[in-house]
mmCIF file of C-alpha atoms in Angstrom:
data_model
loop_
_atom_site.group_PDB
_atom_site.id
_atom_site.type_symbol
_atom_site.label_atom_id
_atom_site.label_comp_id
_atom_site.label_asym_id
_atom_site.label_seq_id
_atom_site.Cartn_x
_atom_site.Cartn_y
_atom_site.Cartn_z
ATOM 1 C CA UNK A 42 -11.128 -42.503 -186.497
ATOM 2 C CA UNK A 43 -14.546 -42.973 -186.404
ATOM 3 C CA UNK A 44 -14.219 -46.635 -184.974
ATOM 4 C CA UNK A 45 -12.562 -44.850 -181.854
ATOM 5 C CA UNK A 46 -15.795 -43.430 -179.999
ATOM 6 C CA UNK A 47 -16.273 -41.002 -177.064
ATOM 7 C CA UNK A 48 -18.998 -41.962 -174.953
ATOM 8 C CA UNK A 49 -20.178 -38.948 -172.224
ATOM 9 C CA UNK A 50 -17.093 -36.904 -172.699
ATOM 10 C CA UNK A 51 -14.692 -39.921 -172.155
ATOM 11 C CA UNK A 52 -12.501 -40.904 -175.059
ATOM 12 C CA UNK A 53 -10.426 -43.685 -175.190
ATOM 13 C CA UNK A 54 -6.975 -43.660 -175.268
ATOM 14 C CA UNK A 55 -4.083 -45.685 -177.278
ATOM 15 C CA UNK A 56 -0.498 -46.070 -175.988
ATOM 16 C CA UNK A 57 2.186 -45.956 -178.543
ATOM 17 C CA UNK A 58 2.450 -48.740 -181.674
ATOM 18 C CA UNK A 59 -1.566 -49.906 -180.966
ATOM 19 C CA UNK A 60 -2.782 -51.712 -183.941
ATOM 20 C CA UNK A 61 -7.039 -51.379 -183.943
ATOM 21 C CA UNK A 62 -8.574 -52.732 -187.271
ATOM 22 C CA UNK A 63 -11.160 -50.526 -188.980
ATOM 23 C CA UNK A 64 -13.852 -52.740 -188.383
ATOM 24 C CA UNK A 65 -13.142 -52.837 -184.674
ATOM 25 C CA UNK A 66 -15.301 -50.662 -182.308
ATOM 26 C CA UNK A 67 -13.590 -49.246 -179.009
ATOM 27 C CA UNK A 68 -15.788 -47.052 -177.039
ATOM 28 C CA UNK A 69 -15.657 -44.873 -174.123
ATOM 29 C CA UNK A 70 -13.095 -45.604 -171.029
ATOM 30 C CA UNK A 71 -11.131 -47.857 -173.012
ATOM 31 C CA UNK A 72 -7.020 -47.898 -172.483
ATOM 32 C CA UNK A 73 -4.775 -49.543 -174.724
ATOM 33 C CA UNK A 74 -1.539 -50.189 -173.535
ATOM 34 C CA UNK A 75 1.693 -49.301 -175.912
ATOM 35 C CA UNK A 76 2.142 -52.497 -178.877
ATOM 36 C CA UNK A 77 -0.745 -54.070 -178.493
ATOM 37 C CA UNK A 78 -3.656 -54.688 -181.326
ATOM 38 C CA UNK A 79 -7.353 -55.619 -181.767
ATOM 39 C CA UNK A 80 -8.305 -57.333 -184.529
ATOM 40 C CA UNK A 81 -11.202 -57.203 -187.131
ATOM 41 C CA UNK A 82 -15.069 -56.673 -185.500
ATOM 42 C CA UNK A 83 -13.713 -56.610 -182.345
ATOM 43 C CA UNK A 84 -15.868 -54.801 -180.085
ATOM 44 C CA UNK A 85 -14.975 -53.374 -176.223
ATOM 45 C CA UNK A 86 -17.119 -50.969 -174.982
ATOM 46 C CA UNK A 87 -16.592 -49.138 -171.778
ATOM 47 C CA UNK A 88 -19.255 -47.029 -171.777
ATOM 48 C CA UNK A 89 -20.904 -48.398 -168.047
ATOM 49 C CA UNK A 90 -17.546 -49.111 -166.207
ATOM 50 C CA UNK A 91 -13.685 -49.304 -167.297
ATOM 51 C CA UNK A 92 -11.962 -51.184 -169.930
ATOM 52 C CA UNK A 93 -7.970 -51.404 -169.393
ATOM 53 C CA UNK A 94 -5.636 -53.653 -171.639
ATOM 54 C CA UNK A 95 -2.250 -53.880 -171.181
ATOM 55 C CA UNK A 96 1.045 -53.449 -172.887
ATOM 56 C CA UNK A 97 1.379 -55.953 -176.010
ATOM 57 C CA UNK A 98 -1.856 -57.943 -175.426
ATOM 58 C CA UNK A 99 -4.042 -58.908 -178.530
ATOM 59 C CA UNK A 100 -7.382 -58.731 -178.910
ATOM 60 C CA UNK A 101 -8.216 -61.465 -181.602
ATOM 61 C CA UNK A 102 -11.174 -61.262 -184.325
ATOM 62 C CA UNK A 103 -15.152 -61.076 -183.037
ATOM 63 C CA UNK A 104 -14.283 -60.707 -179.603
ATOM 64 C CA UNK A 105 -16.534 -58.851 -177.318
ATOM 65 C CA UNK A 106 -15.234 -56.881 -173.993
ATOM 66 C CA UNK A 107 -17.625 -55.531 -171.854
ATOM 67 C CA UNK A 108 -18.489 -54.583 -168.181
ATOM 68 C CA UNK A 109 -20.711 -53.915 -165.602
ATOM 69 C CA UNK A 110 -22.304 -50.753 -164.485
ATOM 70 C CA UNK A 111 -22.136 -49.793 -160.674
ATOM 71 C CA UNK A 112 -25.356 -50.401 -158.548
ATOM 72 C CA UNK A 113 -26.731 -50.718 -155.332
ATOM 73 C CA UNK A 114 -25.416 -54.039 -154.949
ATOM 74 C CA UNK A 115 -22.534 -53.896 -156.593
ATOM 75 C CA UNK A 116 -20.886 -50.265 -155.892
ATOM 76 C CA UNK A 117 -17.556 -50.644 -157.969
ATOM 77 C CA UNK A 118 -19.497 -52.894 -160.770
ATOM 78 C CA UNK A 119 -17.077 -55.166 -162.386
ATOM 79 C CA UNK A 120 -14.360 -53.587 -164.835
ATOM 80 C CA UNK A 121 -12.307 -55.375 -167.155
ATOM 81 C CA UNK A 122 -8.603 -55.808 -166.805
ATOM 82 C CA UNK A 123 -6.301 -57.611 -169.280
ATOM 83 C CA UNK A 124 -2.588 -57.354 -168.406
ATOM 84 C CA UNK A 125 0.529 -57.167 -170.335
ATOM 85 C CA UNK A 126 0.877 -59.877 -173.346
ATOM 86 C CA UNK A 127 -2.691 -61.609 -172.962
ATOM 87 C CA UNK A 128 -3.537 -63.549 -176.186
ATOM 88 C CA UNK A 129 -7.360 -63.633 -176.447
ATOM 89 C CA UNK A 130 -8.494 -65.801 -179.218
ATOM 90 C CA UNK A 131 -10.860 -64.834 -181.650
ATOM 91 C CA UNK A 132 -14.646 -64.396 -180.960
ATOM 92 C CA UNK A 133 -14.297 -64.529 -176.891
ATOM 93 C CA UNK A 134 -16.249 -62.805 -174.735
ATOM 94 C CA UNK A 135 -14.635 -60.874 -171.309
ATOM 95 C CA UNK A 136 -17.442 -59.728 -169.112
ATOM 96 C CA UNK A 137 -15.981 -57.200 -165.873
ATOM 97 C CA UNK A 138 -13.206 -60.020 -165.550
ATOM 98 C CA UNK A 139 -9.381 -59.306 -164.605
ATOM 99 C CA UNK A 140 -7.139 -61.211 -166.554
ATOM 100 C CA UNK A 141 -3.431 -62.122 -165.095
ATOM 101 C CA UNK A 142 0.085 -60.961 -167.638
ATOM 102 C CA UNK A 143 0.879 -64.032 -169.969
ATOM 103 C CA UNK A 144 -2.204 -65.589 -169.863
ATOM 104 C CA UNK A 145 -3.870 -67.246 -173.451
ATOM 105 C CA UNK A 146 -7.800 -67.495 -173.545
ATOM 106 C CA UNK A 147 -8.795 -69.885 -176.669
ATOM 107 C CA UNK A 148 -11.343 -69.167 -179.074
ATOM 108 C CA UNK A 149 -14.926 -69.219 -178.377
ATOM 109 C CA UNK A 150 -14.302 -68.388 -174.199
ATOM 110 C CA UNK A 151 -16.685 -67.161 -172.118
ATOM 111 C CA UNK A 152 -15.360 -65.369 -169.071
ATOM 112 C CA UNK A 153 -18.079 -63.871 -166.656
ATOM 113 C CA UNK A 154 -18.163 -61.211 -163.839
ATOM 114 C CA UNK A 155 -15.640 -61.325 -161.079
ATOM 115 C CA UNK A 156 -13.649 -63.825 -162.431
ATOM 116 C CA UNK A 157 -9.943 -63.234 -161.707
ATOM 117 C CA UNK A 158 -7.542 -65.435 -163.665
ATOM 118 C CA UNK A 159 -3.676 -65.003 -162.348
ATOM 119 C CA UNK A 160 -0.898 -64.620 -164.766
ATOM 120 C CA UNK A 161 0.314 -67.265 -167.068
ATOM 121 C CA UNK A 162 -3.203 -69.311 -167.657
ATOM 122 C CA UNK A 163 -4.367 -70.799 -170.357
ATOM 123 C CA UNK A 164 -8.558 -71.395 -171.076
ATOM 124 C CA UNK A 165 -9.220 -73.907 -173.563
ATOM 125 C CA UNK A 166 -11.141 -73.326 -176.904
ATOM 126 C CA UNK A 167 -14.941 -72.746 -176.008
ATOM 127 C CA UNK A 168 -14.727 -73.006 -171.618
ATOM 128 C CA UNK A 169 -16.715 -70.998 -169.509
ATOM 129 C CA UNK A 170 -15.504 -69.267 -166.506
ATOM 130 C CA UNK A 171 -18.040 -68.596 -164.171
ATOM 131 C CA UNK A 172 -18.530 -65.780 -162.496
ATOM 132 C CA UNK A 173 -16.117 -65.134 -159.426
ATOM 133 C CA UNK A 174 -14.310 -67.961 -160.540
ATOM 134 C CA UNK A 175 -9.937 -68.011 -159.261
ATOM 135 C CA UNK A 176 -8.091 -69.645 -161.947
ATOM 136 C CA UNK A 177 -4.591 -70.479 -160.730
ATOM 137 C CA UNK A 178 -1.144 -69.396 -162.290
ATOM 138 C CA UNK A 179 0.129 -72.364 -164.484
ATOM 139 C CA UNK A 180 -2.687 -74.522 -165.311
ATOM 140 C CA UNK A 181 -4.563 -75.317 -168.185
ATOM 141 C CA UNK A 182 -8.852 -74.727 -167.573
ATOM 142 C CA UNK A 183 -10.707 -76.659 -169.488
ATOM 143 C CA UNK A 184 -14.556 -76.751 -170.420
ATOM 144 C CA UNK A 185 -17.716 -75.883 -169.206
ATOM 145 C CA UNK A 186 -17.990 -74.791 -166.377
ATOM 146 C CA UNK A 187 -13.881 -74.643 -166.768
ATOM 147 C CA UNK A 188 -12.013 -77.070 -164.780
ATOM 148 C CA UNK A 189 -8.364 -77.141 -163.940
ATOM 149 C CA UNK A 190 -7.166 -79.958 -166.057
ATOM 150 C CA UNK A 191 -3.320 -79.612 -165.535
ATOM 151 C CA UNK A 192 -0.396 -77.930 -165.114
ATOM 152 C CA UNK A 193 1.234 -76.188 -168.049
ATOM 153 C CA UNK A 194 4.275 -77.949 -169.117
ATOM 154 C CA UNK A 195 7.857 -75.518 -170.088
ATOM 155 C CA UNK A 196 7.066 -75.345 -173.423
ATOM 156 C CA UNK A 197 3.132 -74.272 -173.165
ATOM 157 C CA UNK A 198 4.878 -71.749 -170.632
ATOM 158 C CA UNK A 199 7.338 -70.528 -173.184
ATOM 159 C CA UNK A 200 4.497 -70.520 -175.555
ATOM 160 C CA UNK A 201 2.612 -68.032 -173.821
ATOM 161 C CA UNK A 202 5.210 -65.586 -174.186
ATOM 162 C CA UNK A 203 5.486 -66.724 -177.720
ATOM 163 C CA UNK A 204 1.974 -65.937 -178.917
ATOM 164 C CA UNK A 205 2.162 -62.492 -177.451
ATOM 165 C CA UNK A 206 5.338 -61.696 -179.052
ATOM 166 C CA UNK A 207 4.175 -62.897 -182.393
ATOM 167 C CA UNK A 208 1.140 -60.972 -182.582
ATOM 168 C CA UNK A 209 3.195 -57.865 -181.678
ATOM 169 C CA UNK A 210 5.055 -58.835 -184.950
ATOM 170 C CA UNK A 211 1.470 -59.404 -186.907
ATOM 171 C CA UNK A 212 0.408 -56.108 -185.532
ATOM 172 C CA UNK A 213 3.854 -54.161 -187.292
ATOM 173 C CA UNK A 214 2.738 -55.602 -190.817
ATOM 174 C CA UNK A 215 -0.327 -53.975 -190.457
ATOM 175 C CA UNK A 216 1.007 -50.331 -189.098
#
């Protein structure tokens, strides 16, 4: 797959079932974890610093995942970490952010550096998280900067598991 690049030796690699559109770019240390898919023109690049996405996540249309490189003043840089059944909406942008299981990022996000969001959160269409921002489990973040705006009710919480579980269906159609 030409869409599947090494960068300096490093290839990335794609657990079992992983659904990654033609027109989506993943580059360099990138893992995948088993059943989970990115959509078209997706692009994650690890070429400065690590990518990891976990087990059943989705990586929805135009998004962009990227990182930063280790320095001086930053030793470790910031990697990016999505856990297990994350539904990222289409065209977001993750930038060396760590990203909580369960959690649903709306369309048009912007999460920066450092940012750590714990599982089951959901970011509103079009918020910004700013760098080293802590979003708390259960709450809906809203605009920008995000704000916590509430709690999730049962069923948003119930819905999170829903989206991921549906996309893991959307990604079989396609395999």
């Amino acid at each position: 797959m030409s869409n599947i690049r090494e960068y300096q030796g490093i290839i990335p690699q794609l657990g079992e079932g992983v659904f990654v559109d033609e027109s989506a770019v993943v580059i360099g240390d990138v893992i995948i974890g088993d059943h989970a898919s990115v959509w078209p023109t997706t692009v994650i690049r690890g070429d400065v610093n690590s990518i990891r996405i976990g087990a059943g996540s989705n990586i929805q249309d135009a998004s962009v995942l990227h990182v930063t490189h280790k320095n001086a003043g930053n030793p470790e840089g910031y990697a990016l970490v999505i856990g297990d059944n994350v539904t990222v909406g289409h065209r977001v942008t993750l930038h060396g952010c760590q990203i909580g299981d369960y959690c649903f990022i709306g369309m048009g996000a912007i999460i920066m550096d450092g940012a750590v969001l714990q599982e089951r959160v959901m970011v509103g269409a079009a918020a910004l998280v700013t760098q080293g921002a802590q979003l708390e489990s259960g709450y809906l973040y809203l605009g920008s900067p995000a704000k916590k705006a509430r709690p999730l009710n049962e069923e948003e919480l119930q819905w999170l598991e829903k989206s991921a579980d549906n996309y893991i269906r959307f990604k079989d159609t396609y395999l």
